[in-house]
Tab-separated table of C-alpha atoms in Angstrom:
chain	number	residue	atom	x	y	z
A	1	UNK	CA	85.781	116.875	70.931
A	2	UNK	CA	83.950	113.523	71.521
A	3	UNK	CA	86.628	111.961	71.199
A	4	UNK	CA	88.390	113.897	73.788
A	5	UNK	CA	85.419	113.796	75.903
A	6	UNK	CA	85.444	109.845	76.160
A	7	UNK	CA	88.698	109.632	76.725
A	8	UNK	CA	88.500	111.623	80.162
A	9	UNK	CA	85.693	109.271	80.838
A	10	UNK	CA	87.519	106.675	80.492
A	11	UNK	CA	90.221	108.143	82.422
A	12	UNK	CA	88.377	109.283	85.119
A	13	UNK	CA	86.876	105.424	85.192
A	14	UNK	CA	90.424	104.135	85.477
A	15	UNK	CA	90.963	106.412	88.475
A	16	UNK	CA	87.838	105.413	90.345
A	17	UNK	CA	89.049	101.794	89.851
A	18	UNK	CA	92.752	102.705	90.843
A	19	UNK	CA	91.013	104.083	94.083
A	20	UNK	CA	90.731	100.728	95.383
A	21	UNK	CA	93.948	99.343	95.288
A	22	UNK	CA	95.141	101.098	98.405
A	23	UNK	CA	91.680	99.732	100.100
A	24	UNK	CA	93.154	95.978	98.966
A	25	UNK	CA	96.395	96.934	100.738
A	26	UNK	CA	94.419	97.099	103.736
A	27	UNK	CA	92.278	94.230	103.004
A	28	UNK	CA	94.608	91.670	102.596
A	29	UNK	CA	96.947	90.698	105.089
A	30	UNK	CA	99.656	89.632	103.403
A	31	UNK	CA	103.066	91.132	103.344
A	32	UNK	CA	103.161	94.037	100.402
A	33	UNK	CA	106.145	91.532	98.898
A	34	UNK	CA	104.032	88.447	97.924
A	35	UNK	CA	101.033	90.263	97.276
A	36	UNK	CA	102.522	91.962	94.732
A	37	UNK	CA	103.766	88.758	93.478
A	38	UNK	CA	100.419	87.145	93.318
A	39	UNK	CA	98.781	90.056	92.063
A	40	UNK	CA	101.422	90.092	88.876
A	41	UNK	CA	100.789	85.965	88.803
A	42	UNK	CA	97.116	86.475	88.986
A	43	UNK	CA	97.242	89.266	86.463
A	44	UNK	CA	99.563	86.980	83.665
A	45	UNK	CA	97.293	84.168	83.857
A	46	UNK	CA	94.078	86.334	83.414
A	47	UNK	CA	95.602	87.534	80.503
A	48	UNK	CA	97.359	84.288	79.039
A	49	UNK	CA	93.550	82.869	79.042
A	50	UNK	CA	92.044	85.443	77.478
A	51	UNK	CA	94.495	86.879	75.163
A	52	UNK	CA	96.831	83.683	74.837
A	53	UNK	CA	100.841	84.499	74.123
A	54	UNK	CA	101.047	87.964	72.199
A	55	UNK	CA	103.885	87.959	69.464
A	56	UNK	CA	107.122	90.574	69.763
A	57	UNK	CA	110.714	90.612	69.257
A	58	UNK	CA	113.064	89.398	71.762
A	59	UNK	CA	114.072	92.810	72.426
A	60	UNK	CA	110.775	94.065	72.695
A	61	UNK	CA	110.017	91.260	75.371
A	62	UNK	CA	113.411	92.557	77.254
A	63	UNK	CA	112.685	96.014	77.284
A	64	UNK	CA	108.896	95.161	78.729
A	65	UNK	CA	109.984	93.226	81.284
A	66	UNK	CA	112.190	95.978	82.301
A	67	UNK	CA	109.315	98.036	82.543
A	68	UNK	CA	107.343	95.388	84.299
A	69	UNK	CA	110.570	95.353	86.991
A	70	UNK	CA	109.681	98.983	87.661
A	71	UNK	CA	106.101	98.546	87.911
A	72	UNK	CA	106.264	95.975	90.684
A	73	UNK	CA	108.971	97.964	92.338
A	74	UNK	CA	106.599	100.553	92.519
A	75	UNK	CA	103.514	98.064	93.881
A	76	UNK	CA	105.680	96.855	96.791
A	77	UNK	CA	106.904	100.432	97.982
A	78	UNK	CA	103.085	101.207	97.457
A	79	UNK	CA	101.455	99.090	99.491
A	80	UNK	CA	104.903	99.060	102.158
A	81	UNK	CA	103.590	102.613	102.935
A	82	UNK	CA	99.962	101.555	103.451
A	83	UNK	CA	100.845	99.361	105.803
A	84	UNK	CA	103.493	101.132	107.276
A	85	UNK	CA	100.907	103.975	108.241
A	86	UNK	CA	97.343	103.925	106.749
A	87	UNK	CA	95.391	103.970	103.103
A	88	UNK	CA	95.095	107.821	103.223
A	89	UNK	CA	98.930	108.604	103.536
A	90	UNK	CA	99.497	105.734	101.234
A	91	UNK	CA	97.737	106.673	98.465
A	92	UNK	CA	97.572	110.893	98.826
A	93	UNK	CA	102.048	110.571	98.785
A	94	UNK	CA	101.155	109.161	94.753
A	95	UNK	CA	100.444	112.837	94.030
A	96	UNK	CA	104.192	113.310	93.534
A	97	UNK	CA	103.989	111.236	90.415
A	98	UNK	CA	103.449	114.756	88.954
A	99	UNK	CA	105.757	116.416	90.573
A	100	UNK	CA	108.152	113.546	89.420
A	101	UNK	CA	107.155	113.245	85.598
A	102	UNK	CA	107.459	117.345	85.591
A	103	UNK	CA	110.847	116.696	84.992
A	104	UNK	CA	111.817	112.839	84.402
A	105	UNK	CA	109.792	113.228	80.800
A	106	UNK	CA	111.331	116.620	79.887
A	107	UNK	CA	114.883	114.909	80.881
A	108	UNK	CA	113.963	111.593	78.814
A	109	UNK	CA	112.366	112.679	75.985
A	110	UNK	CA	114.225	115.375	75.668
A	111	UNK	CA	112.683	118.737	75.512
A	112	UNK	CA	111.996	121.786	77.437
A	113	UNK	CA	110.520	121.879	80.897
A	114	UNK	CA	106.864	123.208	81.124
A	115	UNK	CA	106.975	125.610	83.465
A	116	UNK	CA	102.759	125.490	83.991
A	117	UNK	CA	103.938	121.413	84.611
A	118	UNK	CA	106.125	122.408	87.321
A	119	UNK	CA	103.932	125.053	88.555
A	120	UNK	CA	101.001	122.987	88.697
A	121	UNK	CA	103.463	120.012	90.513
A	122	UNK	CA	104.879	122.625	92.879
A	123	UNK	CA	100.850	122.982	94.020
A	124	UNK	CA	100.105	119.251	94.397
A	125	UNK	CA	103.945	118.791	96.619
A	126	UNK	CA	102.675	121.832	99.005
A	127	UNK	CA	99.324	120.053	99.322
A	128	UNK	CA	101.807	116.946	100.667
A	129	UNK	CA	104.068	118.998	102.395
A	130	UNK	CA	100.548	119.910	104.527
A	131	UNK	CA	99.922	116.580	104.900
A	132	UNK	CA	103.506	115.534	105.655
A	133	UNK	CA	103.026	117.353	108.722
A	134	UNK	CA	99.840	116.455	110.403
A	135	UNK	CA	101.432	113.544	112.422
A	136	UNK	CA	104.890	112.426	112.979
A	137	UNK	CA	103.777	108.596	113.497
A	138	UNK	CA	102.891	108.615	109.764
A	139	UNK	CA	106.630	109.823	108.244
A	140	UNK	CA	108.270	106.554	107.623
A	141	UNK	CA	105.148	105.666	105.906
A	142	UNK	CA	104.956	108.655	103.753
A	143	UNK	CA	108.997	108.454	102.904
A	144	UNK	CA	107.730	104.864	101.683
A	145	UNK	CA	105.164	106.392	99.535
A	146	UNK	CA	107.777	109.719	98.067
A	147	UNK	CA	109.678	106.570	97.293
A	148	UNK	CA	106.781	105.219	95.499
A	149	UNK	CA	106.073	107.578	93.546
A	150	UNK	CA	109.420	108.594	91.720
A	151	UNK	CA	109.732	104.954	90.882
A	152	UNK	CA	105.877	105.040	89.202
A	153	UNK	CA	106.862	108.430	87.903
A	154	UNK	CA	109.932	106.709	86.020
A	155	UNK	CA	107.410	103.273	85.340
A	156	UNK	CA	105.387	106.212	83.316
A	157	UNK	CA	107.841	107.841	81.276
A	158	UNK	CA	109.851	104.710	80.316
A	159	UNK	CA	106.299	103.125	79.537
A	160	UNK	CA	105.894	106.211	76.959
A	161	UNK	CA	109.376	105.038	75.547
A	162	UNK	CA	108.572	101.560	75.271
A	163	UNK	CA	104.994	100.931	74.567
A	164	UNK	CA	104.402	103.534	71.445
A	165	UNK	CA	104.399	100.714	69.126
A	166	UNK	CA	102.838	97.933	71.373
A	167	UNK	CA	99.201	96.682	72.049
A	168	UNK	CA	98.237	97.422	75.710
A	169	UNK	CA	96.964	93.893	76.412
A	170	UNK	CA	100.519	92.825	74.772
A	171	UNK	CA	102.547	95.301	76.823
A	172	UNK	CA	100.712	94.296	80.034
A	173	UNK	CA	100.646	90.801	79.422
A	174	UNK	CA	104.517	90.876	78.750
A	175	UNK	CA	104.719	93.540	81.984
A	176	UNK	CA	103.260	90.960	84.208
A	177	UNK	CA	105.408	88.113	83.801
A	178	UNK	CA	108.706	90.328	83.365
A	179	UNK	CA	108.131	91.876	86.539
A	180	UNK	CA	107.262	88.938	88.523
A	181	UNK	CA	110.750	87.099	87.319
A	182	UNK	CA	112.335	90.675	88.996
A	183	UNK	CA	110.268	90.851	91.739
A	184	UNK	CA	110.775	86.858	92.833
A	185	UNK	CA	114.717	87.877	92.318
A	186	UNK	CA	114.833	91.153	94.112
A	187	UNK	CA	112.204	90.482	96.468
A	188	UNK	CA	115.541	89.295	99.201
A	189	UNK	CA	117.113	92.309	99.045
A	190	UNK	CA	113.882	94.224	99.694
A	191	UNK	CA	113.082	92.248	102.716
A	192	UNK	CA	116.799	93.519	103.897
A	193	UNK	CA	115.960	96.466	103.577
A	194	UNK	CA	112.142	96.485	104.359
A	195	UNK	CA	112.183	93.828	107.175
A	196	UNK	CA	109.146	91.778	108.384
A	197	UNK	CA	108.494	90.512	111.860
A	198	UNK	CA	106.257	88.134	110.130
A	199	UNK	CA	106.331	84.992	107.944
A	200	UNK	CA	106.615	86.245	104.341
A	201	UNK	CA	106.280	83.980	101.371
A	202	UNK	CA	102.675	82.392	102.391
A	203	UNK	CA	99.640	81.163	100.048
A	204	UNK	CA	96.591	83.260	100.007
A	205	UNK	CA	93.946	81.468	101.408
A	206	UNK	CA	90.196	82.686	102.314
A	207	UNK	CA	89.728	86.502	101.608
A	208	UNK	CA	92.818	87.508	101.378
A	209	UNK	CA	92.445	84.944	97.083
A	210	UNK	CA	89.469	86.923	96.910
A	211	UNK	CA	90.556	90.227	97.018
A	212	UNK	CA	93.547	89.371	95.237
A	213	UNK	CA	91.936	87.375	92.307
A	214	UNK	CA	89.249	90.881	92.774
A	215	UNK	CA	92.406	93.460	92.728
A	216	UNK	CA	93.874	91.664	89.470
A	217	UNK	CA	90.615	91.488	87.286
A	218	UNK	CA	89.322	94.786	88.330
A	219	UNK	CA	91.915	96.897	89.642
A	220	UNK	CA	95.047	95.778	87.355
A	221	UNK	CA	93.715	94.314	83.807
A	222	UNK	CA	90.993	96.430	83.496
A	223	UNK	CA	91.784	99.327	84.656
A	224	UNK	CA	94.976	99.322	82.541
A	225	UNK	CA	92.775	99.099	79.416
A	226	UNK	CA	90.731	102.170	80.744
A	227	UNK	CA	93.854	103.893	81.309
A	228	UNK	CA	96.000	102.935	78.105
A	229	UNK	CA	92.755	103.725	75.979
A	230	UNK	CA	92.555	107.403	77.182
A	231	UNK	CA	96.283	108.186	76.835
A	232	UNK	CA	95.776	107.458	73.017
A	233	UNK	CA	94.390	111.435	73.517
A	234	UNK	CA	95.723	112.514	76.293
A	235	UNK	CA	99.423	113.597	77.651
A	236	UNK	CA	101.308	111.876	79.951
A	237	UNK	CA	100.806	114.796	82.719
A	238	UNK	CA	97.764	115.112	82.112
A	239	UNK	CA	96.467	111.567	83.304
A	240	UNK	CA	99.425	111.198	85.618
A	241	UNK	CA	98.190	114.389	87.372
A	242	UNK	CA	94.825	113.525	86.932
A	243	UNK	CA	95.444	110.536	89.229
A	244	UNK	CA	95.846	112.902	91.741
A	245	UNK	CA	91.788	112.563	92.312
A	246	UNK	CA	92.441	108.383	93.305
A	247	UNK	CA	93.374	109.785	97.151
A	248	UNK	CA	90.033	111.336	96.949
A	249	UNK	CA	88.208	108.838	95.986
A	250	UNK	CA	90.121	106.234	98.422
A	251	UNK	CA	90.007	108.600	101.451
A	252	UNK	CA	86.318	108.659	101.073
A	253	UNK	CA	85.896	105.176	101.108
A	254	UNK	CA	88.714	105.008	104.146
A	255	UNK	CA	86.422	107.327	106.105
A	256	UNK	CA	83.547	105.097	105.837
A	257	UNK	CA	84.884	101.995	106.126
A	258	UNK	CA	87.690	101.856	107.808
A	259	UNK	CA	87.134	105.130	110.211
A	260	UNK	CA	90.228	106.948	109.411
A	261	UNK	CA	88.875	110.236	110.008
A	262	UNK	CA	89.427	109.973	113.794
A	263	UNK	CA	93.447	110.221	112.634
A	264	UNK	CA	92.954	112.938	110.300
A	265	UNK	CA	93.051	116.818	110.900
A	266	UNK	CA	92.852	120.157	109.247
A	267	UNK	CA	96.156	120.444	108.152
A	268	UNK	CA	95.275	116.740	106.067
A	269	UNK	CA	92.576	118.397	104.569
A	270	UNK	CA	93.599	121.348	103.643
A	271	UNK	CA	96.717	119.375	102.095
A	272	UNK	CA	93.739	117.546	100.161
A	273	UNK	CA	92.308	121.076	99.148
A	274	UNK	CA	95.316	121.698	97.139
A	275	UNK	CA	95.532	118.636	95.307
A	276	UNK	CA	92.252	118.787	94.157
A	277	UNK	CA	93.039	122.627	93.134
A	278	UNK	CA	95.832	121.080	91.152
A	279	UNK	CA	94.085	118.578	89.311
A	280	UNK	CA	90.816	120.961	88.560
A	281	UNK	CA	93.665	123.586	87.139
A	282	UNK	CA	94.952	121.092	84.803
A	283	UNK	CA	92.062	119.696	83.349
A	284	UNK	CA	90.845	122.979	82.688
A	285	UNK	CA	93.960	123.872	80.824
A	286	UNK	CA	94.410	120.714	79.087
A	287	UNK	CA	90.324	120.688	77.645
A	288	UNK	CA	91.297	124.402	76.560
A	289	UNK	CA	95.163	123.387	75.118
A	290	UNK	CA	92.979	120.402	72.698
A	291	UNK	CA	90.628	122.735	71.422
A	292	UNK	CA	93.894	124.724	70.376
A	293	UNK	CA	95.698	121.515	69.496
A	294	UNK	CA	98.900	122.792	70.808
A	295	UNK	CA	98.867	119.286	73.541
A	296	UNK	CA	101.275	116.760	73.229
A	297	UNK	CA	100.531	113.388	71.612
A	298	UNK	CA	100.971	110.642	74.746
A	299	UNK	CA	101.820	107.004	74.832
A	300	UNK	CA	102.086	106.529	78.620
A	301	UNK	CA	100.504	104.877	81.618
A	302	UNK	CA	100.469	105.816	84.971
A	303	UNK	CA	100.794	103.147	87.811
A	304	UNK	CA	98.311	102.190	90.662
């Protein structure tokens, strides 16, 4: 059970961490396109320092880089809906991941839907439904962020594919620079589809390199290791849902900071109220499925 116990630690550590990435979103100005691209440049060159050039098949490299493509995919969608409406929709519309995994990882991997999964999903997409409707200025936004998080839902469950046999420093290092190759190619179509009024491909200058050098050691390398660590023990839905607690932490910080409670109201909250009854739930049932030993053995990592 120690072992079990320091891997929600960990987890829970990685989730504190991932709730300041939507607070970057806000922080730096840039467009969500090229700082996802610096954050994934930032990210491979932390990593090439300190780890140098891990060793895998040609294959292996392919099939990261793939997963790498969906990762970044994910970052730009994630921080799109930040800006398109504020950190608290952005970041409380990644509670879907659940609801998403609930049946991409039965439908991948192959084996029978959990219906306490889907019932525990079903809770966290009522909590967004409530928060869906608080404020019609905020839908495009939260579309963004549905968006989001199938695509980090599908990161997750191809990452539990991929990675089984892979070191997480070697995965993410290999992650990084495959995605950024996909992200410099697709990042014209996205603008197509995502237009900006404003000049796109810029340097990072002043605060905006700060946070992003800040976002990549903190927020991406390390948190990863957190997070890759604690899925040696835990299932996929278990973190994945578990990450439902980063809006909580993030809206908290949001209130203080950045006043966001002036656009909030009950129906938010009580949206909130769920999620949090969804995670609790499933933490409780996954401490009491261990002691059984009836949970799943995971490889995966959620995205942030």
């Amino acid at each position: 059970m120690k072992s079990i116990q320091k891997a929600f630690l960990q987890l829970h550590l990685s989730v504190l961490l991932a709730g300041f990435t939507g607070l970057f979103g806000k922080l730096i100005m840039l467009h969500e396109v090229p700082l996802v691209w610096y954050r994934m440049l930032f990210t491979a060159a932390i990593l090439l320092v300190f780890v140098g050039v891990p060793r895998v098949s040609t294959r292996k490299m392919g099939a990261l880089a793939w997963v790498g493509a969906l990762l970044g995919l994910h970052w730009m969608l994630f921080y799109g809906s930040i800006k398109a409406s504020n950190i608290s929709i952005g970041v409380i519309c990644y509670s879907l991941v659940g609801v998403f995994t609930a049946f991409f990882e039965p439908l991948l991997f192959h084996r029978r839907v959990r219906w306490s999964e889907v019932g525990f999903a079903m809770l966290t997409l009522c909590g967004l439904l409530c928060v869906f409707s608080f404020d019609a200025r905020y839908r495009y936004g939260i579309l963004i962020g549905v968006a989001s998080a199938a695509v980090a839902a599908l990161y997750s469950v191809f990452n539990k594919k991929i990675c089984a046999d892979v070191r997480s420093r070697t995965a993410l290092f290999y992650q990084m620079w495959g995605g950024l190759l996909v992200v410099s190619a697709i990042a014209p179509l996205y603008l197509r589809v995502f237009p900006s009024a404003t000049a796109v491909m810029v340097v990072p200058q002043g605060r905006d390199l700060w946070w992003l050098l800040a976002l990549s050691l903190f927020c991406t390398v390390g948190l990863y290791i957190l997070q890759i660590q604690a899925l040696r023990r835990l299932s996929a839905f278990t973190v994945n849902l578990s990450f439902n607690l980063e809006p909580m932490y993030t809206i908290l910080i949001a209130l203080v900071f950045f006043g966001e409670a002036r656009q909030l109201n009950l129906s938010f909250y009580a949206g909130m109220a769920l999620i949090l009854t969804s995670v609790t739930l499933q933490t409780w049932r996954s401490l009491r499925e261990k002691r059984a030993g009836t949970e799943a053995t995971p490889l995966n990592t959620p995205s942030v």
